[in-house]
């Protein structure tokens, strides 16, 4: 199937606007996408008309309507609704941050996040895409035969994490759950000893939850 050029150009503009900084001028989008100025102007006019981009003077930024698409994805698979209560319970029990991530191309995208103050980080936000080989959740999904994976400050100095894959009844992993902490509290091995037993129990509960109709 051939890609639709107009849609591809529109998505390239949206991806740039989703990065940092959040506000961009049209000239920034031309440089970042490599598209002609006339093309960028046409794409922006369409996105503004549809409500996905907002113009504030010369600044362009994503509009809240885009949340409809993200929310539709999160609701469609049922993963978030099924796993969020268990992830939140684990975060409360361990007093550590807990994330759920799914594969997205060569990376992993976070669909659930419960953050505790001791491990605050901009690296783990719902919707963020991280390289699969640079975070515990990604490593757990890259090697599903391994019972767990850990991240010793791979993605951000001071952050350590341990993750376990969640499998569907057929066997392949559908996501990974990670517990994230800070080196001021735990080393990577210390976090593993502290969190892995409860993490494994929680993942078992999640796998049971996914089998329910």
PDB file of C-alpha atoms in Angstrom:
ATOM      1  CA  UNK A   1       0.000   0.000   0.000  1.00  0.00           C
ATOM      2  CA  UNK A   2       1.415   3.373  -1.044  1.00  0.00           C
ATOM      3  CA  UNK A   3       1.592   6.040   1.673  1.00  0.00           C
ATOM      4  CA  UNK A   4      -0.706   9.033   1.240  1.00  0.00           C
ATOM      5  CA  UNK A   5       1.613  11.978   0.677  1.00  0.00           C
ATOM      6  CA  UNK A   6      -0.681  14.659   2.085  1.00  0.00           C
ATOM      7  CA  UNK A   7      -1.339  12.689   5.257  1.00  0.00           C
ATOM      8  CA  UNK A   8       2.351  11.900   5.648  1.00  0.00           C
ATOM      9  CA  UNK A   9       3.224  15.594   5.413  1.00  0.00           C
ATOM     10  CA  UNK A  10       0.539  16.495   7.929  1.00  0.00           C
ATOM     11  CA  UNK A  11       1.815  13.921  10.397  1.00  0.00           C
ATOM     12  CA  UNK A  12       5.389  15.143   9.981  1.00  0.00           C
ATOM     13  CA  UNK A  13       4.251  18.641  11.002  1.00  0.00           C
ATOM     14  CA  UNK A  14       2.353  17.263  13.999  1.00  0.00           C
ATOM     15  CA  UNK A  15       5.389  15.269  15.129  1.00  0.00           C
ATOM     16  CA  UNK A  16       7.542  18.396  15.108  1.00  0.00           C
ATOM     17  CA  UNK A  17       4.932  20.328  17.080  1.00  0.00           C
ATOM     18  CA  UNK A  18       4.791  17.480  19.596  1.00  0.00           C
ATOM     19  CA  UNK A  19       8.498  17.901  20.360  1.00  0.00           C
ATOM     20  CA  UNK A  20      10.371  20.624  22.170  1.00  0.00           C
ATOM     21  CA  UNK A  21       9.887  23.548  22.186  1.00  0.00           C
ATOM     22  CA  UNK A  22       6.112  23.277  22.229  1.00  0.00           C
ATOM     23  CA  UNK A  23       5.619  26.539  20.327  1.00  0.00           C
ATOM     24  CA  UNK A  24       6.969  26.839  16.803  1.00  0.00           C
ATOM     25  CA  UNK A  25       6.858  29.357  14.000  1.00  0.00           C
ATOM     26  CA  UNK A  26       6.081  28.228  10.464  1.00  0.00           C
ATOM     27  CA  UNK A  27       9.716  28.812   9.495  1.00  0.00           C
ATOM     28  CA  UNK A  28      10.766  26.357  12.235  1.00  0.00           C
ATOM     29  CA  UNK A  29       8.466  23.738  10.752  1.00  0.00           C
ATOM     30  CA  UNK A  30       9.926  24.278   7.288  1.00  0.00           C
ATOM     31  CA  UNK A  31      13.436  23.664   8.618  1.00  0.00           C
ATOM     32  CA  UNK A  32      12.461  20.692  10.770  1.00  0.00           C
ATOM     33  CA  UNK A  33      10.368  18.862   8.159  1.00  0.00           C
ATOM     34  CA  UNK A  34      12.266  19.765   5.004  1.00  0.00           C
ATOM     35  CA  UNK A  35       8.975  20.650   3.329  1.00  0.00           C
ATOM     36  CA  UNK A  36       8.448  23.697   1.150  1.00  0.00           C
ATOM     37  CA  UNK A  37       6.996  26.756   2.870  1.00  0.00           C
ATOM     38  CA  UNK A  38       3.918  26.629   0.656  1.00  0.00           C
ATOM     39  CA  UNK A  39       3.350  22.995   1.639  1.00  0.00           C
ATOM     40  CA  UNK A  40       3.736  23.764   5.339  1.00  0.00           C
ATOM     41  CA  UNK A  41       1.297  26.658   5.027  1.00  0.00           C
ATOM     42  CA  UNK A  42      -1.313  24.421   3.365  1.00  0.00           C
ATOM     43  CA  UNK A  43      -0.859  21.679   5.952  1.00  0.00           C
ATOM     44  CA  UNK A  44      -1.143  24.170   8.805  1.00  0.00           C
ATOM     45  CA  UNK A  45      -4.264  25.750   7.344  1.00  0.00           C
ATOM     46  CA  UNK A  46      -5.903  22.319   7.240  1.00  0.00           C
ATOM     47  CA  UNK A  47      -4.789  21.354  10.757  1.00  0.00           C
ATOM     48  CA  UNK A  48      -5.969  24.673  12.195  1.00  0.00           C
ATOM     49  CA  UNK A  49      -9.307  24.329  10.401  1.00  0.00           C
ATOM     50  CA  UNK A  50      -9.754  20.805  11.802  1.00  0.00           C
ATOM     51  CA  UNK A  51      -8.868  21.966  15.295  1.00  0.00           C
ATOM     52  CA  UNK A  52      -5.656  19.967  15.768  1.00  0.00           C
ATOM     53  CA  UNK A  53      -3.313  22.984  15.728  1.00  0.00           C
ATOM     54  CA  UNK A  54      -3.812  26.382  17.334  1.00  0.00           C
ATOM     55  CA  UNK A  55      -2.280  29.640  16.084  1.00  0.00           C
ATOM     56  CA  UNK A  56      -1.383  32.320  18.624  1.00  0.00           C
ATOM     57  CA  UNK A  57       0.061  35.194  16.665  1.00  0.00           C
ATOM     58  CA  UNK A  58       3.065  33.724  14.848  1.00  0.00           C
ATOM     59  CA  UNK A  59       3.274  30.804  17.273  1.00  0.00           C
ATOM     60  CA  UNK A  60       1.804  27.433  16.382  1.00  0.00           C
ATOM     61  CA  UNK A  61       1.072  24.735  18.939  1.00  0.00           C
ATOM     62  CA  UNK A  62      -0.922  21.555  19.293  1.00  0.00           C
ATOM     63  CA  UNK A  63      -4.585  21.955  20.224  1.00  0.00           C
ATOM     64  CA  UNK A  64      -6.405  19.939  22.910  1.00  0.00           C
ATOM     65  CA  UNK A  65      -8.514  18.201  20.262  1.00  0.00           C
ATOM     66  CA  UNK A  66      -5.578  15.894  19.551  1.00  0.00           C
ATOM     67  CA  UNK A  67      -6.296  14.293  22.910  1.00  0.00           C
ATOM     68  CA  UNK A  68      -9.352  12.682  21.310  1.00  0.00           C
ATOM     69  CA  UNK A  69      -7.100  10.528  19.141  1.00  0.00           C
ATOM     70  CA  UNK A  70      -4.820   9.515  21.986  1.00  0.00           C
ATOM     71  CA  UNK A  71      -7.746   8.797  24.263  1.00  0.00           C
ATOM     72  CA  UNK A  72      -9.404   6.696  21.568  1.00  0.00           C
ATOM     73  CA  UNK A  73      -6.268   4.560  21.231  1.00  0.00           C
ATOM     74  CA  UNK A  74      -5.918   4.088  24.982  1.00  0.00           C
ATOM     75  CA  UNK A  75      -9.563   3.094  25.348  1.00  0.00           C
ATOM     76  CA  UNK A  76      -9.728   0.825  22.302  1.00  0.00           C
ATOM     77  CA  UNK A  77      -7.391  -1.916  23.467  1.00  0.00           C
ATOM     78  CA  UNK A  78      -8.623  -1.993  27.040  1.00  0.00           C
ATOM     79  CA  UNK A  79      -5.084  -2.232  28.423  1.00  0.00           C
ATOM     80  CA  UNK A  80      -5.169   1.047  30.287  1.00  0.00           C
ATOM     81  CA  UNK A  81      -8.503   0.404  31.987  1.00  0.00           C
ATOM     82  CA  UNK A  82      -7.542  -3.149  32.920  1.00  0.00           C
ATOM     83  CA  UNK A  83      -4.049  -2.412  34.208  1.00  0.00           C
ATOM     84  CA  UNK A  84      -4.206   1.096  35.679  1.00  0.00           C
ATOM     85  CA  UNK A  85      -5.753   0.121  39.049  1.00  0.00           C
ATOM     86  CA  UNK A  86      -3.121  -2.567  39.570  1.00  0.00           C
ATOM     87  CA  UNK A  87      -0.292  -0.247  38.541  1.00  0.00           C
ATOM     88  CA  UNK A  88      -1.554   2.423  40.926  1.00  0.00           C
ATOM     89  CA  UNK A  89      -1.788  -0.098  43.755  1.00  0.00           C
ATOM     90  CA  UNK A  90       1.816  -1.175  43.145  1.00  0.00           C
ATOM     91  CA  UNK A  91       3.018   2.447  43.162  1.00  0.00           C
ATOM     92  CA  UNK A  92       1.302   3.025  46.490  1.00  0.00           C
ATOM     93  CA  UNK A  93       2.664  -0.169  48.039  1.00  0.00           C
ATOM     94  CA  UNK A  94       6.257   0.457  46.963  1.00  0.00           C
ATOM     95  CA  UNK A  95       6.134   4.271  47.138  1.00  0.00           C
ATOM     96  CA  UNK A  96       7.875   4.286  43.765  1.00  0.00           C
ATOM     97  CA  UNK A  97       6.836   5.368  40.277  1.00  0.00           C
ATOM     98  CA  UNK A  98       5.196   2.716  38.099  1.00  0.00           C
ATOM     99  CA  UNK A  99       4.785   2.801  34.308  1.00  0.00           C
ATOM    100  CA  UNK A 100       3.155   0.619  31.667  1.00  0.00           C
ATOM    101  CA  UNK A 101       4.586   0.721  28.138  1.00  0.00           C
ATOM    102  CA  UNK A 102       3.793  -0.933  24.794  1.00  0.00           C
ATOM    103  CA  UNK A 103       5.937  -1.505  21.713  1.00  0.00           C
ATOM    104  CA  UNK A 104       5.710   1.205  19.076  1.00  0.00           C
ATOM    105  CA  UNK A 105       8.022   0.558  16.145  1.00  0.00           C
ATOM    106  CA  UNK A 106      11.601   0.518  17.395  1.00  0.00           C
ATOM    107  CA  UNK A 107      10.626   2.123  20.689  1.00  0.00           C
ATOM    108  CA  UNK A 108       8.198   1.851  23.570  1.00  0.00           C
ATOM    109  CA  UNK A 109       5.379   4.248  24.322  1.00  0.00           C
ATOM    110  CA  UNK A 110       4.099   4.838  27.847  1.00  0.00           C
ATOM    111  CA  UNK A 111       0.341   4.443  28.272  1.00  0.00           C
ATOM    112  CA  UNK A 112       0.082   4.455  32.089  1.00  0.00           C
ATOM    113  CA  UNK A 113       2.137   6.397  34.624  1.00  0.00           C
ATOM    114  CA  UNK A 114       1.844   6.809  38.370  1.00  0.00           C
ATOM    115  CA  UNK A 115       4.612   9.094  39.586  1.00  0.00           C
ATOM    116  CA  UNK A 116       5.956   9.384  43.089  1.00  0.00           C
ATOM    117  CA  UNK A 117       7.921  12.472  44.137  1.00  0.00           C
ATOM    118  CA  UNK A 118      11.077  10.498  44.770  1.00  0.00           C
ATOM    119  CA  UNK A 119      11.452   9.622  41.111  1.00  0.00           C
ATOM    120  CA  UNK A 120      10.122  12.657  39.302  1.00  0.00           C
ATOM    121  CA  UNK A 121      11.294  12.692  35.706  1.00  0.00           C
ATOM    122  CA  UNK A 122      10.284  14.168  32.389  1.00  0.00           C
ATOM    123  CA  UNK A 123      11.507  10.936  30.758  1.00  0.00           C
ATOM    124  CA  UNK A 124       8.385   8.967  31.693  1.00  0.00           C
ATOM    125  CA  UNK A 125       5.155  10.689  30.716  1.00  0.00           C
ATOM    126  CA  UNK A 126       2.049   9.153  29.220  1.00  0.00           C
ATOM    127  CA  UNK A 127       2.410   9.295  25.450  1.00  0.00           C
ATOM    128  CA  UNK A 128       6.203   9.562  25.449  1.00  0.00           C
ATOM    129  CA  UNK A 129       8.209   7.370  23.091  1.00  0.00           C
ATOM    130  CA  UNK A 130      11.593   6.086  24.282  1.00  0.00           C
ATOM    131  CA  UNK A 131      14.180   3.911  22.521  1.00  0.00           C
ATOM    132  CA  UNK A 132      13.464   0.289  23.392  1.00  0.00           C
ATOM    133  CA  UNK A 133      17.103  -0.432  24.199  1.00  0.00           C
ATOM    134  CA  UNK A 134      17.424   2.518  26.587  1.00  0.00           C
ATOM    135  CA  UNK A 135      14.808   1.769  29.237  1.00  0.00           C
ATOM    136  CA  UNK A 136      13.788  -1.203  31.361  1.00  0.00           C
ATOM    137  CA  UNK A 137      10.339  -1.564  29.789  1.00  0.00           C
ATOM    138  CA  UNK A 138      11.829  -1.623  26.307  1.00  0.00           C
ATOM    139  CA  UNK A 139      14.488  -4.152  27.256  1.00  0.00           C
ATOM    140  CA  UNK A 140      11.820  -6.400  28.766  1.00  0.00           C
ATOM    141  CA  UNK A 141       9.880  -6.320  25.489  1.00  0.00           C
ATOM    142  CA  UNK A 142      12.967  -6.789  23.312  1.00  0.00           C
ATOM    143  CA  UNK A 143      13.829 -10.024  25.116  1.00  0.00           C
ATOM    144  CA  UNK A 144      10.485 -11.519  26.140  1.00  0.00           C
ATOM    145  CA  UNK A 145      12.153 -14.784  27.165  1.00  0.00           C
ATOM    146  CA  UNK A 146      13.900 -12.959  30.005  1.00  0.00           C
ATOM    147  CA  UNK A 147      11.839 -12.854  33.222  1.00  0.00           C
ATOM    148  CA  UNK A 148      12.781  -9.223  33.921  1.00  0.00           C
ATOM    149  CA  UNK A 149      15.006  -6.373  32.741  1.00  0.00           C
ATOM    150  CA  UNK A 150      16.648  -3.444  34.473  1.00  0.00           C
ATOM    151  CA  UNK A 151      17.801   0.054  33.575  1.00  0.00           C
ATOM    152  CA  UNK A 152      20.794   1.402  35.463  1.00  0.00           C
ATOM    153  CA  UNK A 153      20.705   5.094  34.489  1.00  0.00           C
ATOM    154  CA  UNK A 154      20.412   4.298  30.774  1.00  0.00           C
ATOM    155  CA  UNK A 155      17.817   6.898  29.871  1.00  0.00           C
ATOM    156  CA  UNK A 156      18.572   9.538  32.484  1.00  0.00           C
ATOM    157  CA  UNK A 157      21.317   9.995  35.101  1.00  0.00           C
ATOM    158  CA  UNK A 158      20.043   9.097  38.545  1.00  0.00           C
ATOM    159  CA  UNK A 159      17.114   6.966  37.386  1.00  0.00           C
ATOM    160  CA  UNK A 160      17.038   3.203  37.875  1.00  0.00           C
ATOM    161  CA  UNK A 161      14.239   0.851  36.896  1.00  0.00           C
ATOM    162  CA  UNK A 162      13.197  -2.783  36.779  1.00  0.00           C
ATOM    163  CA  UNK A 163      10.538  -4.120  34.402  1.00  0.00           C
ATOM    164  CA  UNK A 164       8.590  -7.320  33.761  1.00  0.00           C
ATOM    165  CA  UNK A 165       6.662  -8.174  30.558  1.00  0.00           C
ATOM    166  CA  UNK A 166       2.910  -8.773  30.705  1.00  0.00           C
ATOM    167  CA  UNK A 167       1.777 -11.617  28.450  1.00  0.00           C
ATOM    168  CA  UNK A 168      -1.579 -12.363  26.915  1.00  0.00           C
ATOM    169  CA  UNK A 169      -3.003 -15.910  27.133  1.00  0.00           C
ATOM    170  CA  UNK A 170      -1.312 -16.862  23.842  1.00  0.00           C
ATOM    171  CA  UNK A 171       2.107 -16.083  25.277  1.00  0.00           C
ATOM    172  CA  UNK A 172       3.576 -13.002  23.575  1.00  0.00           C
ATOM    173  CA  UNK A 173       4.036  -9.874  25.702  1.00  0.00           C
ATOM    174  CA  UNK A 174       1.485  -7.125  25.204  1.00  0.00           C
ATOM    175  CA  UNK A 175       3.221  -4.558  27.387  1.00  0.00           C
ATOM    176  CA  UNK A 176       5.771  -4.186  30.161  1.00  0.00           C
ATOM    177  CA  UNK A 177       5.430  -2.769  33.662  1.00  0.00           C
ATOM    178  CA  UNK A 178       8.362  -0.924  35.185  1.00  0.00           C
ATOM    179  CA  UNK A 179       9.121   0.381  38.655  1.00  0.00           C
ATOM    180  CA  UNK A 180      11.282   3.508  38.553  1.00  0.00           C
ATOM    181  CA  UNK A 181      13.307   4.989  41.386  1.00  0.00           C
ATOM    182  CA  UNK A 182      16.236   7.310  41.999  1.00  0.00           C
ATOM    183  CA  UNK A 183      19.785   6.437  42.958  1.00  0.00           C
ATOM    184  CA  UNK A 184      19.339   8.530  46.096  1.00  0.00           C
ATOM    185  CA  UNK A 185      16.995   5.732  47.238  1.00  0.00           C
ATOM    186  CA  UNK A 186      18.157   2.589  45.483  1.00  0.00           C
ATOM    187  CA  UNK A 187      20.916   1.216  43.321  1.00  0.00           C
ATOM    188  CA  UNK A 188      19.706  -0.821  40.353  1.00  0.00           C
ATOM    189  CA  UNK A 189      20.316  -4.059  42.233  1.00  0.00           C
ATOM    190  CA  UNK A 190      18.763  -2.616  45.386  1.00  0.00           C
ATOM    191  CA  UNK A 191      15.619  -1.644  43.499  1.00  0.00           C
ATOM    192  CA  UNK A 192      15.433  -5.119  42.020  1.00  0.00           C
ATOM    193  CA  UNK A 193      15.548  -6.686  45.476  1.00  0.00           C
ATOM    194  CA  UNK A 194      13.022  -4.168  46.815  1.00  0.00           C
ATOM    195  CA  UNK A 195      10.502  -4.157  43.981  1.00  0.00           C
ATOM    196  CA  UNK A 196      10.785  -7.283  41.843  1.00  0.00           C
ATOM    197  CA  UNK A 197       8.807  -9.703  44.061  1.00  0.00           C
ATOM    198  CA  UNK A 198       5.780  -7.383  44.252  1.00  0.00           C
ATOM    199  CA  UNK A 199       6.195  -6.414  40.606  1.00  0.00           C
ATOM    200  CA  UNK A 200       6.000 -10.055  39.551  1.00  0.00           C
ATOM    201  CA  UNK A 201       2.912 -10.604  41.692  1.00  0.00           C
ATOM    202  CA  UNK A 202       1.276  -7.538  40.169  1.00  0.00           C
ATOM    203  CA  UNK A 203       2.088  -8.680  36.637  1.00  0.00           C
ATOM    204  CA  UNK A 204       0.485 -12.046  37.403  1.00  0.00           C
ATOM    205  CA  UNK A 205      -2.632 -10.180  38.555  1.00  0.00           C
ATOM    206  CA  UNK A 206      -2.547  -8.114  35.351  1.00  0.00           C
ATOM    207  CA  UNK A 207      -2.329 -11.214  33.177  1.00  0.00           C
ATOM    208  CA  UNK A 208      -5.354 -12.609  34.984  1.00  0.00           C
ATOM    209  CA  UNK A 209      -7.216  -9.323  34.479  1.00  0.00           C
ATOM    210  CA  UNK A 210      -6.547  -9.453  30.731  1.00  0.00           C
ATOM    211  CA  UNK A 211      -8.257 -12.846  30.455  1.00  0.00           C
ATOM    212  CA  UNK A 212     -11.513 -11.520  31.863  1.00  0.00           C
ATOM    213  CA  UNK A 213     -14.244 -10.741  29.313  1.00  0.00           C
TER     214      UNK A 213
END
